[in-house]
mmCIF file of C-alpha atoms in Angstrom:
data_model
loop_
_atom_site.group_PDB
_atom_site.id
_atom_site.type_symbol
_atom_site.label_atom_id
_atom_site.label_comp_id
_atom_site.label_asym_id
_atom_site.label_seq_id
_atom_site.Cartn_x
_atom_site.Cartn_y
_atom_site.Cartn_z
ATOM 1 C CA MET A 1446 -84.346 -47.634 161.848
ATOM 2 C CA GLN A 1447 -85.870 -50.412 164.014
ATOM 3 C CA ASP A 1448 -89.612 -50.402 162.835
ATOM 4 C CA GLN A 1449 -91.735 -47.885 164.343
ATOM 5 C CA ASN A 1450 -94.779 -50.656 164.564
ATOM 6 C CA HIS A 1451 -92.937 -52.600 167.251
ATOM 7 C CA ASP A 1452 -92.874 -49.419 169.578
ATOM 8 C CA GLU A 1453 -96.048 -50.333 172.387
ATOM 9 C CA GLU A 1454 -94.645 -53.816 172.585
ATOM 10 C CA THR A 1455 -91.597 -52.984 172.859
ATOM 11 C CA ALA A 1456 -92.927 -50.842 175.777
ATOM 12 C CA ASN A 1457 -94.680 -53.219 177.328
ATOM 13 C CA THR A 1458 -92.030 -53.709 180.575
ATOM 14 C CA SER A 1459 -94.859 -55.845 182.447
ATOM 15 C CA ARG A 1460 -94.167 -58.948 180.540
ATOM 16 C CA ARG A 1461 -91.166 -60.887 179.617
ATOM 17 C CA ILE A 1462 -89.695 -63.222 178.604
ATOM 18 C CA VAL A 1463 -87.440 -66.136 180.441
ATOM 19 C CA THR A 1464 -86.503 -69.482 179.748
ATOM 20 C CA PHE A 1465 -85.525 -72.017 182.245
ATOM 21 C CA GLU A 1466 -82.559 -73.768 180.537
ATOM 22 C CA GLN A 1467 -78.666 -72.810 182.191
ATOM 23 C CA PHE A 1468 -76.273 -70.640 180.940
ATOM 24 C CA ILE A 1469 -72.447 -73.501 179.849
ATOM 25 C CA VAL A 1470 -69.419 -73.115 179.025
ATOM 26 C CA ASP A 1471 -69.420 -74.847 175.102
ATOM 27 C CA THR A 1472 -66.312 -75.984 174.405
ATOM 28 C CA PHE A 1473 -66.071 -78.749 171.309
ATOM 29 C CA THR A 1474 -64.346 -81.605 169.770
ATOM 30 C CA ARG A 1475 -64.404 -82.649 165.845
ATOM 31 C CA ILE A 1476 -65.169 -86.642 165.282
ATOM 32 C CA GLY A 1477 -63.087 -86.938 161.608
ATOM 33 C CA GLU A 1478 -64.008 -89.791 158.954
ATOM 34 C CA ASP A 1479 -60.842 -92.421 160.997
ATOM 35 C CA GLY A 1480 -63.561 -91.811 163.552
ATOM 36 C CA VAL A 1481 -61.182 -90.271 166.530
ATOM 37 C CA GLU A 1482 -62.289 -87.349 168.508
ATOM 38 C CA ARG A 1483 -60.366 -84.258 168.205
ATOM 39 C CA ALA A 1484 -60.442 -80.954 169.859
ATOM 40 C CA VAL A 1485 -61.219 -78.153 167.880
ATOM 41 C CA ASP A 1486 -59.344 -74.982 167.909
ATOM 42 C CA GLN A 1487 -62.008 -73.028 169.329
ATOM 43 C CA PRO A 1488 -61.722 -71.103 172.191
ATOM 44 C CA ASP A 1489 -64.514 -72.107 174.941
ATOM 45 C CA GLN A 1490 -67.162 -70.041 174.486
ATOM 46 C CA ILE A 1491 -70.739 -68.422 176.154
ATOM 47 C CA GLY A 1492 -73.917 -71.923 175.607
ATOM 48 C CA GLY A 1493 -76.281 -73.080 176.835
ATOM 49 C CA GLY A 1494 -79.781 -73.838 173.912
ATOM 50 C CA GLY A 1495 -81.073 -70.918 176.906
ATOM 51 C CA THR A 1496 -78.864 -68.147 176.439
ATOM 52 C CA TYR A 1497 -79.039 -68.238 172.731
ATOM 53 C CA ALA A 1498 -82.826 -68.220 172.759
ATOM 54 C CA ILE A 1499 -82.659 -65.574 175.280
ATOM 55 C CA ILE A 1500 -80.577 -63.172 173.164
ATOM 56 C CA GLY A 1501 -82.947 -65.215 169.681
ATOM 57 C CA SER A 1502 -85.849 -62.942 171.393
ATOM 58 C CA ARG A 1503 -83.098 -59.277 172.409
ATOM 59 C CA MET A 1504 -83.412 -59.381 168.653
ATOM 60 C CA PHE A 1505 -86.922 -57.838 168.886
ATOM 61 C CA VAL A 1506 -87.539 -56.789 171.873
ATOM 62 C CA PRO A 1507 -85.615 -54.809 174.944
ATOM 63 C CA PRO A 1508 -83.265 -56.408 178.169
ATOM 64 C CA SER A 1509 -86.253 -55.253 180.291
ATOM 65 C CA ARG A 1510 -88.257 -57.898 178.376
ATOM 66 C CA LEU A 1511 -86.202 -60.640 179.598
ATOM 67 C CA GLY A 1512 -84.674 -62.523 181.985
ATOM 68 C CA MET A 1513 -82.171 -66.023 182.515
ATOM 69 C CA ILE A 1514 -81.227 -67.190 185.885
ATOM 70 C CA ILE A 1515 -77.053 -67.473 185.092
ATOM 71 C CA ASP A 1516 -75.684 -70.406 188.529
ATOM 72 C CA TYR A 1517 -72.114 -69.861 188.530
ATOM 73 C CA THR A 1518 -68.277 -70.433 191.021
ATOM 74 C CA PRO A 1519 -67.335 -66.997 189.784
ATOM 75 C CA SER A 1520 -62.930 -69.569 189.115
ATOM 76 C CA THR A 1521 -65.181 -71.062 186.634
ATOM 77 C CA LEU A 1522 -67.169 -67.899 184.245
ATOM 78 C CA PRO A 1523 -64.943 -66.543 183.300
ATOM 79 C CA GLN A 1524 -65.113 -62.620 183.414
ATOM 80 C CA LYS A 1525 -64.706 -61.310 179.831
ATOM 81 C CA MET A 1526 -67.755 -63.585 179.653
ATOM 82 C CA ARG A 1527 -70.271 -61.674 182.400
ATOM 83 C CA ASP A 1528 -68.973 -58.620 180.164
ATOM 84 C CA THR A 1529 -69.831 -59.777 177.167
ATOM 85 C CA LEU A 1530 -73.557 -60.668 178.013
ATOM 86 C CA ASN A 1531 -73.933 -57.167 180.405
ATOM 87 C CA GLU A 1532 -73.359 -55.951 176.375
ATOM 88 C CA TYR A 1533 -77.211 -57.191 175.893
ATOM 89 C CA GLY A 1534 -78.403 -55.190 178.737
ATOM 90 C CA GLN A 1535 -78.177 -55.544 182.063
ATOM 91 C CA GLU A 1536 -81.329 -56.756 183.337
ATOM 92 C CA MET A 1537 -81.706 -59.443 181.566
ATOM 93 C CA TRP A 1538 -79.116 -61.098 183.422
ATOM 94 C CA VAL A 1539 -79.541 -62.782 187.000
ATOM 95 C CA PHE A 1540 -76.428 -63.787 188.367
ATOM 96 C CA ARG A 1541 -76.648 -66.373 191.081
ATOM 97 C CA GLU A 1542 -73.283 -68.129 192.483
ATOM 98 C CA ARG A 1543 -73.487 -71.668 193.461
ATOM 99 C CA GLY A 1544 -73.479 -73.406 196.827
ATOM 100 C CA ASP A 1545 -73.136 -76.536 196.032
ATOM 101 C CA GLY A 1546 -69.294 -77.075 195.401
ATOM 102 C CA HIS A 1547 -69.872 -77.719 191.827
ATOM 103 C CA PRO A 1548 -68.291 -74.649 189.024
ATOM 104 C CA THR A 1549 -70.643 -73.700 186.402
ATOM 105 C CA ALA A 1550 -72.208 -75.614 183.905
ATOM 106 C CA ARG A 1551 -69.771 -77.105 181.185
ATOM 107 C CA ALA A 1552 -69.927 -79.502 177.809
ATOM 108 C CA VAL A 1553 -68.126 -80.499 175.342
ATOM 109 C CA ASN A 1554 -70.186 -80.093 171.061
ATOM 110 C CA ARG A 1555 -69.642 -83.015 168.999
ATOM 111 C CA TYR A 1556 -69.977 -82.325 165.376
ATOM 112 C CA ASN A 1557 -69.459 -85.563 164.020
ATOM 113 C CA GLY A 1558 -70.603 -84.407 160.400
ATOM 114 C CA GLN A 1559 -74.072 -82.344 160.594
ATOM 115 C CA THR A 1560 -74.544 -84.170 163.108
ATOM 116 C CA ARG A 1561 -73.895 -81.980 166.852
ATOM 117 C CA GLY A 1562 -73.699 -84.541 169.530
ATOM 118 C CA PHE A 1563 -73.859 -82.985 173.490
ATOM 119 C CA GLU A 1564 -72.840 -83.831 176.535
ATOM 120 C CA TYR A 1565 -72.376 -82.585 180.335
ATOM 121 C CA LEU A 1566 -68.282 -81.908 181.694
ATOM 122 C CA THR A 1567 -69.701 -81.086 185.080
ATOM 123 C CA LYS A 1568 -73.589 -81.237 186.628
ATOM 124 C CA PRO A 1569 -75.865 -78.443 185.764
ATOM 125 C CA LEU A 1570 -78.964 -76.951 188.331
ATOM 126 C CA LEU A 1571 -81.555 -77.296 186.303
ATOM 127 C CA LEU A 1572 -84.327 -74.566 186.548
ATOM 128 C CA THR A 1573 -88.321 -74.507 187.485
ATOM 129 C CA PRO A 1574 -90.376 -72.642 187.718
ATOM 130 C CA HIS A 1575 -89.821 -72.288 191.708
ATOM 131 C CA SER A 1576 -86.077 -71.045 190.873
ATOM 132 C CA LEU A 1577 -87.743 -67.554 190.576
ATOM 133 C CA LEU A 1578 -89.400 -67.161 193.537
ATOM 134 C CA SER A 1579 -86.342 -65.952 195.315
ATOM 135 C CA THR A 1580 -85.087 -64.079 191.921
ATOM 136 C CA ARG A 1581 -86.413 -60.506 191.170
ATOM 137 C CA LEU A 1582 -88.081 -62.648 187.736
ATOM 138 C CA ALA A 1583 -90.875 -63.285 189.931
ATOM 139 C CA ASN A 1584 -92.428 -59.651 190.526
ATOM 140 C CA PRO A 1585 -94.785 -60.282 187.466
ATOM 141 C CA LEU A 1586 -93.468 -64.107 186.776
ATOM 142 C CA PRO A 1587 -93.363 -64.404 182.791
ATOM 143 C CA SER A 1588 -95.680 -64.435 180.587
ATOM 144 C CA THR A 1589 -93.526 -66.306 178.013
ATOM 145 C CA LEU A 1590 -91.349 -68.832 179.515
ATOM 146 C CA HIS A 1591 -88.625 -70.984 176.924
ATOM 147 C CA ILE A 1592 -87.913 -74.319 178.412
ATOM 148 C CA ILE A 1593 -85.921 -77.839 176.556
ATOM 149 C CA SER A 1594 -86.525 -81.064 178.362
ATOM 150 C CA TYR A 1595 -83.664 -81.829 178.169
ATOM 151 C CA PRO A 1596 -82.093 -83.833 180.194
ATOM 152 C CA ALA A 1597 -85.474 -85.262 180.443
ATOM 153 C CA PRO A 1598 -87.502 -86.259 181.369
ATOM 154 C CA ARG A 1599 -88.595 -82.936 182.939
ATOM 155 C CA SER A 1600 -91.942 -81.050 181.015
ATOM 156 C CA GLU A 1601 -94.498 -82.509 182.879
ATOM 157 C CA GLY A 1602 -92.013 -81.428 186.569
ATOM 158 C CA ILE A 1603 -91.745 -77.563 185.372
ATOM 159 C CA LEU A 1604 -95.885 -78.252 184.433
ATOM 160 C CA SER A 1605 -96.865 -79.566 188.081
ATOM 161 C CA GLU A 1606 -94.831 -76.216 188.956
ATOM 162 C CA VAL A 1607 -97.200 -73.749 186.263
ATOM 163 C CA GLN A 1608 -100.620 -74.982 187.761
ATOM 164 C CA GLN A 1609 -99.475 -74.800 190.982
ATOM 165 C CA LEU A 1610 -98.586 -71.319 190.713
ATOM 166 C CA LYS A 1611 -101.623 -71.112 188.577
ATOM 167 C CA ARG A 1612 -103.922 -71.912 191.549
ATOM 168 C CA GLU A 1613 -101.794 -69.943 194.192
ATOM 169 C CA ARG A 1614 -100.892 -66.479 192.109
ATOM 170 C CA GLY A 1615 -103.601 -67.115 188.468
ATOM 171 C CA TRP A 1616 -100.022 -66.795 186.655
ATOM 172 C CA ASP A 1617 -101.193 -68.305 183.397
ATOM 173 C CA PRO A 1618 -97.467 -67.886 181.256
ATOM 174 C CA MET A 1619 -96.716 -69.068 177.943
ATOM 175 C CA ILE A 1620 -95.742 -71.771 177.119
ATOM 176 C CA VAL A 1621 -92.481 -72.465 174.581
ATOM 177 C CA TRP A 1622 -91.209 -75.826 174.101
ATOM 178 C CA GLU A 1623 -88.543 -77.897 172.973
ATOM 179 C CA PRO A 1624 -88.896 -81.191 173.623
ATOM 180 C CA GLU A 1625 -85.440 -82.916 173.396
ATOM 181 C CA GLU A 1626 -85.450 -86.653 174.913
ATOM 182 C CA GLU A 1627 -88.942 -86.554 175.659
ATOM 183 C CA SER A 1628 -90.754 -89.818 174.503
ATOM 184 C CA LEU A 1629 -93.859 -89.451 172.914
ATOM 185 C CA GLU A 1630 -96.165 -90.343 175.223
ATOM 186 C CA VAL A 1631 -95.224 -87.508 177.636
ATOM 187 C CA LEU A 1632 -95.578 -84.991 175.091
ATOM 188 C CA GLU A 1633 -99.034 -86.401 174.289
ATOM 189 C CA ARG A 1634 -100.236 -86.436 177.755
ATOM 190 C CA VAL A 1635 -98.791 -82.857 178.924
ATOM 191 C CA ALA A 1636 -99.023 -80.845 174.718
ATOM 192 C CA ARG A 1637 -102.294 -79.062 175.781
ATOM 193 C CA ASP A 1638 -101.344 -77.678 178.229
ATOM 194 C CA ILE A 1639 -98.209 -75.794 175.835
ATOM 195 C CA ASP A 1640 -98.483 -72.971 173.290
ATOM 196 C CA LEU A 1641 -96.404 -73.870 170.958
ATOM 197 C CA ILE A 1642 -94.267 -77.503 170.336
ATOM 198 C CA GLY A 1643 -90.827 -76.753 168.875
ATOM 199 C CA PRO A 1644 -89.068 -79.731 168.178
ATOM 200 C CA ASN A 1645 -85.578 -80.164 165.307
ATOM 201 C CA HIS A 1646 -85.196 -82.235 162.922
ATOM 202 C CA HIS A 1647 -83.465 -84.434 164.188
ATOM 203 C CA GLU A 1648 -86.344 -85.074 167.161
ATOM 204 C CA VAL A 1649 -88.601 -85.150 165.090
ATOM 205 C CA LEU A 1650 -86.894 -88.749 163.475
ATOM 206 C CA ARG A 1651 -85.717 -89.826 167.445
ATOM 207 C CA LEU A 1652 -89.865 -89.328 167.801
ATOM 208 C CA PHE A 1653 -91.620 -91.700 165.387
ATOM 209 C CA SER A 1654 -88.733 -93.489 163.593
ATOM 210 C CA PRO A 1655 -90.503 -92.678 159.094
ATOM 211 C CA ALA A 1656 -89.352 -95.283 156.681
ATOM 212 C CA ILE A 1657 -86.879 -93.371 155.202
ATOM 213 C CA SER A 1658 -83.701 -94.149 152.465
ATOM 214 C CA PRO A 1659 -80.327 -94.041 153.489
ATOM 215 C CA SER A 1660 -79.641 -90.935 151.085
ATOM 216 C CA PRO A 1661 -82.979 -89.024 151.187
ATOM 217 C CA THR A 1662 -84.543 -85.903 148.654
ATOM 218 C CA GLU A 1663 -84.786 -82.384 150.246
ATOM 219 C CA GLU A 1664 -88.380 -83.022 149.055
ATOM 220 C CA GLU A 1665 -88.732 -86.215 150.546
ATOM 221 C CA LEU A 1666 -87.253 -85.265 153.392
ATOM 222 C CA LYS A 1667 -89.767 -82.429 153.129
ATOM 223 C CA GLU A 1668 -92.566 -85.020 153.058
ATOM 224 C CA VAL A 1669 -91.688 -86.725 156.613
ATOM 225 C CA TYR A 1670 -91.126 -83.011 158.593
ATOM 226 C CA ILE A 1671 -95.082 -82.101 156.460
ATOM 227 C CA ASN A 1672 -96.569 -85.797 157.740
ATOM 228 C CA ALA A 1673 -94.434 -85.401 161.621
ATOM 229 C CA CYS A 1674 -96.360 -81.897 161.945
ATOM 230 C CA LYS A 1675 -100.069 -82.979 161.192
ATOM 231 C CA ARG A 1676 -98.602 -86.112 164.291
ATOM 232 C CA LEU A 1677 -97.335 -83.431 166.552
ATOM 233 C CA VAL A 1678 -101.163 -80.652 166.019
ATOM 234 C CA SER A 1679 -102.851 -83.801 166.033
ATOM 235 C CA VAL A 1680 -101.983 -83.731 170.142
ATOM 236 C CA ASN A 1681 -104.113 -79.646 170.294
ATOM 237 C CA PRO A 1682 -101.065 -78.004 172.114
ATOM 238 C CA LYS A 1683 -102.911 -74.604 172.789
ATOM 239 C CA ILE A 1684 -100.975 -72.827 169.271
ATOM 240 C CA GLY A 1685 -99.497 -74.713 167.353
ATOM 241 C CA VAL A 1686 -96.363 -76.681 165.787
ATOM 242 C CA VAL A 1687 -92.664 -75.680 164.609
ATOM 243 C CA ILE A 1688 -90.372 -78.918 162.681
ATOM 244 C CA ARG A 1689 -87.185 -76.149 162.711
ATOM 245 C CA CYS A 1690 -85.269 -78.664 159.311
ATOM 246 C CA GLY A 1691 -81.596 -76.755 159.714
ATOM 247 C CA HIS A 1692 -81.455 -75.337 155.845
ATOM 248 C CA LEU A 1693 -84.525 -76.589 154.783
ATOM 249 C CA GLY A 1694 -86.628 -73.364 157.107
ATOM 250 C CA CYS A 1695 -88.824 -74.660 159.066
ATOM 251 C CA CYS A 1696 -92.793 -76.416 157.866
ATOM 252 C CA TYR A 1697 -94.928 -74.984 161.105
ATOM 253 C CA ALA A 1698 -98.837 -75.640 161.093
ATOM 254 C CA SER A 1699 -101.345 -73.627 163.616
ATOM 255 C CA THR A 1700 -103.921 -76.168 166.074
ATOM 256 C CA PRO A 1701 -107.446 -76.634 163.673
ATOM 257 C CA PRO A 1702 -110.732 -75.973 165.149
ATOM 258 C CA SER A 1703 -111.820 -79.718 165.930
ATOM 259 C CA ARG A 1704 -112.495 -81.738 163.115
ATOM 260 C CA SER A 1705 -110.726 -78.723 160.790
ATOM 261 C CA GLU A 1706 -108.260 -79.148 158.128
ATOM 262 C CA VAL A 1707 -104.674 -79.198 159.036
ATOM 263 C CA MET A 1708 -103.084 -76.415 156.815
ATOM 264 C CA VAL A 1709 -99.019 -77.055 156.963
ATOM 265 C CA LYS A 1710 -96.811 -74.064 155.868
ATOM 266 C CA TRP A 1711 -93.253 -74.088 154.888
ATOM 267 C CA VAL A 1712 -90.966 -70.336 155.142
ATOM 268 C CA GLN A 1713 -87.438 -70.652 153.738
ATOM 269 C CA ALA A 1714 -84.048 -70.246 156.046
ATOM 270 C CA TYR A 1715 -83.398 -66.696 155.687
ATOM 271 C CA TRP A 1716 -80.077 -68.043 153.848
ATOM 272 C CA ASN A 1717 -80.679 -70.038 151.036
ATOM 273 C CA PRO A 1718 -78.864 -69.509 147.942
ATOM 274 C CA GLN A 1719 -81.451 -67.365 146.623
ATOM 275 C CA ARG A 1720 -81.235 -64.403 148.576
ATOM 276 C CA ARG A 1721 -79.214 -61.665 147.802
ATOM 277 C CA GLY A 1722 -75.901 -61.260 149.349
ATOM 278 C CA TRP A 1723 -75.659 -64.979 150.115
ATOM 279 C CA THR A 1724 -71.944 -67.138 150.053
ATOM 280 C CA GLU A 1725 -71.382 -70.088 150.620
ATOM 281 C CA GLY A 1726 -68.924 -68.954 153.784
ATOM 282 C CA VAL A 1727 -71.861 -66.812 155.780
ATOM 283 C CA VAL A 1728 -72.679 -69.674 157.375
ATOM 284 C CA LYS A 1729 -69.937 -70.130 159.907
ATOM 285 C CA ASP A 1730 -71.436 -71.725 162.356
ATOM 286 C CA PRO A 1731 -74.795 -73.239 163.008
ATOM 287 C CA THR A 1732 -74.770 -73.462 166.684
ATOM 288 C CA GLY A 1733 -77.252 -72.680 168.698
ATOM 289 C CA ALA A 1734 -79.176 -71.177 165.541
ATOM 290 C CA GLY A 1735 -82.791 -73.039 166.970
ATOM 291 C CA ASN A 1736 -82.847 -72.357 169.495
ATOM 292 C CA ALA A 1737 -82.168 -68.751 168.684
ATOM 293 C CA PHE A 1738 -85.774 -68.971 166.300
ATOM 294 C CA MET A 1739 -86.810 -70.380 169.188
ATOM 295 C CA GLY A 1740 -86.504 -66.853 171.226
ATOM 296 C CA GLY A 1741 -87.172 -64.438 168.448
ATOM 297 C CA LEU A 1742 -90.766 -66.665 167.478
ATOM 298 C CA ALA A 1743 -91.930 -66.189 171.212
ATOM 299 C CA ALA A 1744 -90.145 -62.792 171.203
ATOM 300 C CA ALA A 1745 -93.141 -62.245 168.408
ATOM 301 C CA LEU A 1746 -95.669 -64.431 169.898
ATOM 302 C CA ASP A 1747 -95.271 -62.193 173.667
ATOM 303 C CA SER A 1748 -95.623 -59.601 171.288
ATOM 304 C CA GLY A 1749 -99.101 -60.052 170.185
ATOM 305 C CA LYS A 1750 -98.495 -61.559 167.202
ATOM 306 C CA SER A 1751 -99.485 -64.870 165.305
ATOM 307 C CA LEU A 1752 -97.572 -67.513 164.239
ATOM 308 C CA ASP A 1753 -96.690 -66.331 160.424
ATOM 309 C CA GLU A 1754 -95.363 -63.561 161.487
ATOM 310 C CA GLY A 1755 -93.567 -65.824 164.787
ATOM 311 C CA VAL A 1756 -91.331 -68.173 162.063
ATOM 312 C CA ILE A 1757 -90.503 -65.090 160.600
ATOM 313 C CA TRP A 1758 -89.198 -63.618 163.634
ATOM 314 C CA GLY A 1759 -87.309 -67.240 164.304
ATOM 315 C CA SER A 1760 -85.931 -66.947 161.166
ATOM 316 C CA VAL A 1761 -84.661 -63.596 161.379
ATOM 317 C CA ALA A 1762 -82.712 -64.633 164.778
ATOM 318 C CA ALA A 1763 -81.536 -68.181 163.645
ATOM 319 C CA SER A 1764 -79.718 -65.951 160.642
ATOM 320 C CA PHE A 1765 -78.109 -64.255 162.288
ATOM 321 C CA THR A 1766 -76.748 -66.658 164.468
ATOM 322 C CA ILE A 1767 -74.833 -68.229 162.419
ATOM 323 C CA GLU A 1768 -72.899 -66.097 160.800
ATOM 324 C CA GLN A 1769 -69.814 -66.454 164.404
ATOM 325 C CA ASP A 1770 -68.562 -68.617 166.342
ATOM 326 C CA GLY A 1771 -71.289 -67.740 169.665
ATOM 327 C CA LEU A 1772 -72.991 -65.373 169.777
ATOM 328 C CA PRO A 1773 -74.076 -62.574 166.970
ATOM 329 C CA MET A 1774 -72.803 -58.559 168.219
ATOM 330 C CA ILE A 1775 -74.640 -55.952 169.351
ATOM 331 C CA THR A 1776 -74.224 -52.685 168.833
ATOM 332 C CA ASN A 1777 -75.881 -49.557 168.984
ATOM 333 C CA ILE A 1778 -75.638 -47.189 166.271
ATOM 334 C CA ASP A 1779 -76.976 -44.173 167.722
ATOM 335 C CA GLY A 1780 -76.667 -43.790 170.769
ATOM 336 C CA ASP A 1781 -80.835 -43.450 171.130
ATOM 337 C CA GLY A 1782 -82.407 -47.059 170.408
ATOM 338 C CA ASP A 1783 -81.103 -48.227 167.558
ATOM 339 C CA GLU A 1784 -79.232 -51.295 167.553
ATOM 340 C CA LEU A 1785 -77.955 -53.639 164.644
ATOM 341 C CA TRP A 1786 -76.819 -57.276 164.885
ATOM 342 C CA ASN A 1787 -74.064 -58.174 163.002
ATOM 343 C CA GLY A 1788 -73.208 -54.610 161.423
ATOM 344 C CA GLU A 1789 -77.590 -54.926 159.750
ATOM 345 C CA ASP A 1790 -80.796 -54.589 161.811
ATOM 346 C CA PRO A 1791 -83.011 -57.230 162.122
ATOM 347 C CA TRP A 1792 -86.430 -55.246 160.804
ATOM 348 C CA GLU A 1793 -84.527 -55.377 157.663
ATOM 349 C CA ARG A 1794 -84.767 -58.704 157.591
ATOM 350 C CA VAL A 1795 -88.600 -59.754 158.894
ATOM 351 C CA ARG A 1796 -88.954 -56.998 156.377
ATOM 352 C CA GLU A 1797 -87.567 -58.875 153.433
ATOM 353 C CA MET A 1798 -88.458 -62.425 154.660
ATOM 354 C CA LYS A 1799 -91.960 -60.208 153.982
ATOM 355 C CA ARG A 1800 -91.872 -58.951 150.761
ATOM 356 C CA ASP A 1801 -90.239 -61.983 149.926
ATOM 357 C CA MET A 1802 -93.936 -63.832 151.189
ATOM 358 C CA GLY A 1803 -96.055 -61.821 149.523
ATOM 359 C CA MET A 1804 -97.012 -60.141 152.887
ATOM 360 C CA ILE A 1805 -96.139 -56.602 152.095
#
């Protein structure tokens, strides 16, 4: 059963979470030990950080509270993919045929060990707040925005349009930001206009270039991420910072009042060797898990929940995302709105994590 405590939040359709990231058709390669890149025996799949983020939100809120623009050309968006998207809720998506002569955005994900590289194969259409104005997502404008900087620089342009619409329409959305590829200088300039900054562990290493050993222990890595979290909080985002640390889980901190001590907290990933039901094979593909985390976190914050609660929702969203290639599967178990994802209830996983952490 759905968590009854969330009925009021999920019924509030005046609120909406929108991602500014584009839909992408993903293809995959792997670089072998010999350094040769080879195609992976895996069909093309629905991709894009925004797609995974909005599906992460969808695990906790109804489709009427979500939005994403999908720019496409009919010949390069398989009908099967469109049908799959609509299974999550047709009202989530705004499909727009591209008029610029380019096909639906397509990209290659290159895996080299545990590291994933990414490259566009076709030109994307990069969205901004003004992109919403000709769509139904402008009425009302969203209460929460999810943005990824890639390909940077993007954040300052997006924030400039947010400020313009704030002056013209009184719009003041919450902003959840993945600062991929942005410089530290840009991050420091815009932080006060951002609610939640959420880099992953690779971005942290890129931003700060900390001195670490060639083969660091988990404890050494955690210390690096904790220090980075404190540095990022010091630039004063409105809510705080979350660093997504892959299988280690995440560390996070709320922005404290002036001159107060920063308290960094850790949350284990939902799937870990101590979890009932854990097996090595439970993690099939990490693609999109960090984006889904941010979507789950955005859903919690948009629903008025705390950052402590938000990282749990994010962790649960990521847990479903890694269990298969592509997006997790949603099923309506009895026709009255109760939903399962990959055959399980996300709210039960939220309760499990809360019990683990002594929160209930």
